[in-house]
């Protein structure tokens, strides 16, 4: 029938157009079939060995950061995260230590030979950040801040781009393209939960986004289990799912004393909990990282 | 300060009320700490050994169902699903074979000694269904059909209750309570994806719902990877995540020739794909089912 | 270019298919360009004169219902709603008076010469309902209960169909088609808010759905301002918006003493508030109903 | 009972905390009960006389902008919008004329004595913008770009802040607080639709947000009917609803030739359509603006 014919033409043209666009995007796996591996101070992300990234939500003091860094190092983890510039819903919430926070992170990174990751929220702070951090994080609230994406795209610093609060996967991919289109290919994507009607969790971890992003792009894909769930009791199960589905790294928040944390106290692990988290993941054989055998 | 005092009282009273209500629900783990294990024709669900459930979206013919049943049996899988009454968005779409479909399922179940699972959509069909199926499925569109829930609650047949299209976890738990409140404790819950703004997948698999439901209730929790993703290429990764996070069973659709299926052709595996799906899950050590060692 | 050519063919075939399907639906305005006017006990809905529908969430007693009916009658309102069968999230919440409630409604309808509207939740209650109510309401939780839709489709009783909790407009239209496909054309559609991430309101009133449903179908379209907002302080503004955008009727809940209501106490108006609601709508010239001049 | 007592304490403490916070916010009506009226080049917004704001999605040429400006002026409309810096999903889409676009807008504003509104996306462009525009717009994608909010907060230029793609009303209010907390009280809020699962419209116009924002804050509240619906055929009905519910102004997009527009061609009106839009709103008595009598 005529209708059937049209349907066939329709499908063919749709696929053609889709393929066409995917080919032109620099982030697309069609353009670049091999996995991109990002080298972060000699730790490789996207090389097939899954990594853990951990650290406090906010940098609060040198002592706090060094305590966490030491704990990570003892478990063979070399990627330390911590927030110095905090985008907060209210202007009256703790906004982070700023440059002071970056200095503390750098000190910890130097002392324990770890790579440090921290969010930058203004184009004007990027040049400064280059001296202090090993990975610039672009947070969920800034995924659509294209001016910021263009700026980090003009550096060669590794970038960790989080999915926006309610960004589609397609929008996320195009945000990534903003970075690559300016020349910086050291980009990692991070699923961190999306906003839905469900209130049992802070956000809804869109676990399927991980294999989709791996298929559609050649970039490493991470899972932030802390912000996606917002619940300490779900960090371990969510990490298991993310590792099983193929995330290149899992990110979680650790604080020496979560009860007094200046932000997100309900969702950070303390150091004992973190140690158990690492041990359980390694024993389950879900996390097959470098240190797995050495330090369960 | 007064405000601080109020906050403490507020938290205390909130927790008290929450605990109080959870205790009164029959589905609550607080009421009944041990796992409920549902016996489906001698296959146990919820006993710690993860299961696969598979079969065609719709029962279309005896040959179709027997072909699939045989393929499952050869892999040591004894839970066969198939739709006889199909709730479809349009009244002009294929509505299923009805009673004829149930008879075909029963024949397959008898021939291969498998348990059969099929959706019932009207209270008036439940009595008939008791003679033909081993598990009555209540579909997502009927999770809020409380009359149907009450009816199956008055039988002692195992029930598989799917989460509604946009039901909260709390609503899902209360829907389950409708069944238990009428006396039937042979209930299994099934996460099947929720409706969100994301269109890359048919629904968004709410993977975190699985551990939450395991914590909050004592019932077995399943994951339907077919309807949650709606994409054949995501069935395997989604199954890995669901098994890793602790689902008691994974449900997926298999059809001898998906291209000509009368419903959901884009998301069903053919038999070769299904065999690979099973092999990969068993080899990955994620699915540790009874047949794992025997029949990789 | 080839791509451009494909795009044109794609658009053409897409439109053709869309038009094709819309033509075949009985609810479609393409199939039936004139407005359907539903006659409810001599009150016309969809005739260009906007109506108010009001009454308590649940029928609780004869006195309660007669009090409200009298108040409506005094303002020239002849459409009384009230719930006798209540689909409630928890099996332990008040489930309605059932048949007793229908009898109370009928008595009020007879005494004040008003049409009564009440929800039916089971196919088995429809025959009984035919004797007691003038309009059968199918609630949001049952919009996807196709067995129920088929049953009311086989009567000639006016039906008020509410949009499902998270139904798309397309799904809503197809649910309506279930009713018309069985022969009953006395159907009214009711937008009642959709489930979104926003928690400031109980649901999000999808105001744009009203003109879309008016364009796509020939059926009367109503707005339920109570369930969409869930807030007494928003009933009046929401009603203004619904009337301005072209709703054929607005439905709101009124209770003689909302504080002691057995359901939804936070969102019902008391009788004084309702009188002010009616007066304000009539004075604003937004509600141009029959009684407008007579009884401001 | 004890439980009842706790519930009462709980409610009381909840209200107390809520009130407490609302009092401290500078945007809160509890802090500042009178309406804020923003003076935009002698046109007042928030003074009880509803306004229209119109103009092309993107500034494309001087001729284009002057054509639209002339058409608005003839209808007594003195608020012209146009995008010079365009945040686009893809880096390869038209990104706007930048400073050149601002110059064109200023020329149109000078020639026709109109106020011009344009979006700024980088903190670094704000100082330049002060010389060219009468209102700085912060777009939906930047509602969470707190660095940008702080920067415009340090000027005294009127600011039009759009609600984020999936921002809650509470987050929107706190984003507004970022601006006021830095000293700038010339702020207007704009509801522009939220992201939901519904695909019949580009976004879902959250009409209830308008009265909520009017209640919670003292700021003028606008409705963008173009981006909320994304459909030319819904601009008029959506504008009627927004005006009826109390929006201080309605914003819509007009282009001399939408079919060739460099962005958003499907949702802009041409000049004849716009004239009919204005006439219909004025004749309906829904838009009671200054020019209403003079120029229907």
Short mmCIF file of C-alpha atoms in Angstrom, two decimals, chain D residues 19-217:
data_model
loop_
_atom_site.label_atom_id
_atom_site.label_comp_id
_atom_site.label_asym_id
_atom_site.label_seq_id
_atom_site.Cartn_x
_atom_site.Cartn_y
_atom_site.Cartn_z
CA UNK D 19 7.45 31.39 57.73
CA UNK D 20 10.78 32.06 59.23
CA UNK D 21 12.68 31.44 56.05
CA UNK D 22 10.22 33.32 53.88
CA UNK D 23 10.58 36.33 56.09
CA UNK D 24 14.31 36.41 55.63
CA UNK D 25 14.26 36.34 51.82
CA UNK D 26 14.40 39.80 50.27
CA UNK D 27 12.12 38.69 47.41
CA UNK D 28 9.44 37.50 49.83
CA UNK D 29 6.14 39.28 50.06
CA UNK D 30 6.28 38.73 53.79
CA UNK D 31 9.36 40.91 53.90
CA UNK D 32 7.97 43.51 51.48
CA UNK D 33 4.18 43.37 51.10
CA UNK D 34 3.82 46.00 48.35
CA UNK D 35 4.17 45.07 44.69
CA UNK D 36 7.49 45.98 43.12
CA UNK D 37 6.94 48.00 39.97
CA UNK D 38 9.81 47.95 37.52
CA UNK D 39 10.30 51.04 35.40
CA UNK D 40 11.65 50.12 31.99
CA UNK D 41 12.32 53.33 30.08
CA UNK D 42 9.08 54.79 31.48
CA UNK D 43 6.96 51.72 30.84
CA UNK D 44 5.92 50.29 34.18
CA UNK D 45 5.74 46.55 34.72
CA UNK D 46 3.82 45.32 37.71
CA UNK D 47 1.63 48.43 38.09
CA UNK D 48 -1.63 46.57 37.47
CA UNK D 49 -1.77 47.42 33.76
CA UNK D 50 -0.86 44.30 31.80
CA UNK D 51 1.75 44.63 29.08
CA UNK D 52 2.78 42.82 25.94
CA UNK D 53 6.43 42.17 25.11
CA UNK D 54 7.24 41.01 21.62
CA UNK D 55 9.97 40.66 19.04
CA UNK D 56 11.95 38.11 17.09
CA UNK D 57 13.61 35.09 18.66
CA UNK D 58 16.98 36.12 17.22
CA UNK D 59 18.16 39.48 15.91
CA UNK D 60 19.06 38.65 12.33
CA UNK D 61 19.33 42.06 10.61
CA UNK D 62 18.58 45.71 11.11
CA UNK D 63 15.76 45.54 8.61
CA UNK D 64 14.17 42.60 10.41
CA UNK D 65 14.24 44.30 13.79
CA UNK D 66 13.04 47.67 12.53
CA UNK D 67 10.14 46.03 10.72
CA UNK D 68 9.02 44.32 13.90
CA UNK D 69 9.59 47.42 16.04
CA UNK D 70 7.46 49.53 13.72
CA UNK D 71 4.66 46.97 13.82
CA UNK D 72 4.70 46.91 17.63
CA UNK D 73 4.79 50.68 17.88
CA UNK D 74 1.73 50.95 15.67
CA UNK D 75 -0.15 48.82 18.18
CA UNK D 76 1.01 50.91 21.11
CA UNK D 77 3.48 48.30 22.36
CA UNK D 78 6.74 49.68 23.67
CA UNK D 79 8.63 46.60 24.87
CA UNK D 80 10.81 44.95 22.22
CA UNK D 81 12.66 41.71 22.76
CA UNK D 82 15.30 40.10 20.54
CA UNK D 83 18.15 37.65 21.04
CA UNK D 84 21.71 38.70 20.27
CA UNK D 85 23.52 36.04 22.29
CA UNK D 86 21.73 32.75 21.71
CA UNK D 87 22.41 29.76 23.94
CA UNK D 88 21.84 26.87 21.56
CA UNK D 89 21.84 23.14 22.20
CA UNK D 90 24.39 22.50 19.46
CA UNK D 91 27.60 24.52 19.01
CA UNK D 92 26.93 24.39 15.27
CA UNK D 93 23.56 26.18 15.45
CA UNK D 94 23.31 29.93 14.84
CA UNK D 95 24.72 31.57 17.99
CA UNK D 96 23.39 35.09 17.40
CA UNK D 97 24.96 38.31 16.15
CA UNK D 98 26.41 39.22 19.55
CA UNK D 99 27.36 42.87 20.06
CA UNK D 100 26.20 43.66 16.53
CA UNK D 101 22.75 42.43 17.53
CA UNK D 102 22.70 44.63 20.63
CA UNK D 103 23.52 47.65 18.45
CA UNK D 104 20.64 46.87 16.12
CA UNK D 105 18.27 46.59 19.08
CA UNK D 106 19.45 49.89 20.50
CA UNK D 107 18.94 51.59 17.16
CA UNK D 108 15.38 50.25 17.00
CA UNK D 109 14.75 51.31 20.57
CA UNK D 110 16.01 54.82 19.87
CA UNK D 111 14.18 55.19 16.58
CA UNK D 112 10.79 54.07 17.93
CA UNK D 113 11.24 55.10 21.56
CA UNK D 114 10.90 51.55 22.77
CA UNK D 115 12.59 49.66 25.58
CA UNK D 116 14.71 46.73 24.44
CA UNK D 117 15.21 43.41 26.19
CA UNK D 118 17.98 40.97 25.33
CA UNK D 119 19.59 37.96 26.89
CA UNK D 120 23.13 38.07 28.24
CA UNK D 121 24.92 34.77 28.78
CA UNK D 122 28.36 35.70 30.13
CA UNK D 123 29.34 37.80 33.15
CA UNK D 124 31.91 39.43 30.90
CA UNK D 125 29.26 40.91 28.58
CA UNK D 126 27.19 42.61 31.25
CA UNK D 127 29.10 45.85 31.35
CA UNK D 128 28.77 46.22 27.59
CA UNK D 129 25.12 45.32 27.71
CA UNK D 130 24.39 48.15 30.12
CA UNK D 131 24.96 50.61 27.27
CA UNK D 132 22.68 48.89 24.80
CA UNK D 133 19.72 47.25 26.47
CA UNK D 134 17.01 48.43 28.86
CA UNK D 135 16.40 45.00 30.35
CA UNK D 136 18.94 42.20 30.74
CA UNK D 137 17.32 38.82 30.29
CA UNK D 138 18.74 35.79 32.07
CA UNK D 139 17.55 32.77 30.12
CA UNK D 140 16.20 29.47 31.38
CA UNK D 141 19.50 27.66 30.79
CA UNK D 142 21.26 30.17 33.02
CA UNK D 143 18.79 30.38 35.90
CA UNK D 144 21.21 28.23 37.87
CA UNK D 145 24.26 30.18 36.66
CA UNK D 146 24.70 31.92 39.96
CA UNK D 147 27.82 33.81 38.89
CA UNK D 148 25.78 35.53 36.20
CA UNK D 149 22.98 36.27 38.68
CA UNK D 150 25.44 37.84 41.11
CA UNK D 151 26.85 40.03 38.35
CA UNK D 152 23.48 41.43 37.23
CA UNK D 153 22.63 41.81 40.90
CA UNK D 154 25.47 44.30 41.21
CA UNK D 155 24.01 46.57 38.51
CA UNK D 156 20.82 48.59 38.77
CA UNK D 157 19.58 47.60 35.31
CA UNK D 158 16.14 45.90 35.16
CA UNK D 159 16.51 42.14 34.91
CA UNK D 160 14.09 39.59 33.46
CA UNK D 161 14.81 36.19 34.99
CA UNK D 162 13.35 33.11 33.33
CA UNK D 163 12.51 29.97 35.22
CA UNK D 164 14.96 27.14 34.57
CA UNK D 165 14.02 24.20 32.33
CA UNK D 166 13.10 22.08 35.30
CA UNK D 167 13.50 24.45 38.22
CA UNK D 168 11.07 24.18 41.08
CA UNK D 169 9.24 27.33 42.10
CA UNK D 170 11.32 27.34 45.26
CA UNK D 171 14.57 27.20 43.28
CA UNK D 172 13.29 29.98 41.03
CA UNK D 173 12.58 32.16 44.05
CA UNK D 174 16.04 31.48 45.45
CA UNK D 175 17.64 32.33 42.10
CA UNK D 176 15.78 35.65 42.26
CA UNK D 177 17.17 36.11 45.74
CA UNK D 178 20.71 35.93 44.29
CA UNK D 179 19.93 39.09 42.32
CA UNK D 180 18.28 41.01 45.16
CA UNK D 181 20.92 39.92 47.66
CA UNK D 182 23.48 41.89 45.63
CA UNK D 183 21.36 45.04 45.66
CA UNK D 184 19.37 45.06 42.42
CA UNK D 185 15.63 45.10 43.11
CA UNK D 186 14.57 45.78 39.50
CA UNK D 187 13.73 42.16 38.90
CA UNK D 188 10.94 40.49 36.93
CA UNK D 189 10.20 36.75 36.95
CA UNK D 190 9.11 34.87 33.85
CA UNK D 191 7.34 31.51 33.72
CA UNK D 192 8.32 29.86 30.43
CA UNK D 193 7.16 26.29 30.74
CA UNK D 194 8.73 23.35 32.47
CA UNK D 195 10.03 20.06 31.19
CA UNK D 196 7.61 17.17 31.58
CA UNK D 197 6.92 13.88 29.82
CA UNK D 198 4.28 15.49 27.56
CA UNK D 199 5.50 16.00 24.01
CA UNK D 200 2.46 17.69 22.44
CA UNK D 201 3.97 20.99 23.54
CA UNK D 202 7.63 21.99 23.67
CA UNK D 203 7.34 22.52 27.41
CA UNK D 204 4.38 22.48 29.81
CA UNK D 205 3.20 25.96 30.74
CA UNK D 206 2.94 25.81 34.54
CA UNK D 207 0.11 28.32 34.73
CA UNK D 208 -0.31 27.87 38.49
CA UNK D 209 3.22 29.14 39.01
CA UNK D 210 2.03 32.64 38.15
CA UNK D 211 -0.32 33.16 41.11
CA UNK D 212 2.10 31.30 43.39
CA UNK D 213 4.96 33.61 42.44
CA UNK D 214 2.68 36.64 42.88
CA UNK D 215 1.78 35.41 46.37
CA UNK D 216 5.24 34.40 47.47
CA UNK D 217 7.16 37.37 46.09
#
